[in-house]
Amino acid sequence: MVHAFIMVNTAAGKSQGLLDSVRDLDSVGEAHIVAGDYDIVVEVDAEEVYNVLQTSSSDIQGLDGVVDTKTYIAID
């Protein structure tokens, strides 16, 4: 099992609307709007690293209003 955190930057005013869409994705365990350099932090659990990357690059980045993502794979 692979555990990862995806940091999401959104267009101005889009965070709240995107939160429900992100939470509805299959591999997403939790997602929260946060203050700081990113707008949403997403926790993902997947079978393989490939699945995490697909969630980030296809599923999340494909949502209207997502500007950028950074993915961090947990190693502990």
C-alpha atoms as one frame of an Amber mdcrd trajectory, in Angstrom:
protein
   0.000   0.000   0.000   1.255   3.491  -0.885   0.346   6.507   1.246   0.794
   9.978  -0.239  -0.044  13.630   0.225  -1.048  15.776  -2.736  -0.811  19.540
  -2.336  -3.204  21.392  -4.604  -3.153  25.010  -5.771  -6.488  26.256  -7.068
  -7.663  29.282  -9.000  -8.980  32.131  -6.860 -12.312  31.280  -5.264 -12.338
  27.635  -6.447 -11.130  25.770  -3.334 -14.498  25.197  -1.683 -16.121  23.973
  -4.886 -13.234  21.620  -5.653 -13.101  20.095  -2.190 -16.170  17.876  -2.682
 -14.971  16.744  -6.120 -11.581  15.772  -4.684 -13.152  13.962  -1.723 -15.307
  11.907  -4.119 -12.263  10.357  -5.831 -11.826   6.648  -5.006  -8.297   6.694
  -3.613  -8.764   9.861  -1.534  -8.976   9.214   2.193  -9.134  12.816   3.366
  -8.949  16.285   1.854  -8.859  19.649   3.620  -8.723  23.308   2.692  -5.652
  24.773   4.382  -3.968  28.133   4.855  -0.464  28.490   3.465   1.327  27.868
   0.189  -1.317  25.382  -0.997  -5.109  25.536  -0.964  -6.063  21.879  -0.471
  -4.129  18.989   1.083  -5.221  15.531  -0.048  -4.363  12.198   1.602  -4.289
   9.253  -0.791  -4.003   5.508  -0.223  -3.394   3.340  -3.276  -2.087  -0.078
  -4.222   0.823   1.195  -6.332   2.765   4.429  -6.888   1.279   4.470 -10.397
  -2.207   4.799  -8.884  -1.110   7.762  -6.761   0.360   9.465  -9.823  -2.819
   8.811 -11.796  -4.895  10.348  -8.998  -2.663  13.414  -9.021  -1.947  13.932
 -12.703  -5.205  12.752 -14.239  -7.971  12.883 -11.666  -7.096  15.982  -9.620
  -5.286  18.013 -12.281  -8.179  17.285 -14.634 -10.642  19.150 -12.399 -11.634
  22.632 -13.517  -9.966  25.191 -11.270  -6.888  23.182 -10.314  -3.776  25.200
 -11.157  -0.956  22.948  -9.899  -0.217  19.935  -7.699   2.780  18.573  -5.798
   2.808  14.933  -4.720   4.704  13.609  -1.709   4.984   9.839  -1.169   5.218
   8.807   2.496   8.253   6.625   3.201   7.583   5.613   6.799
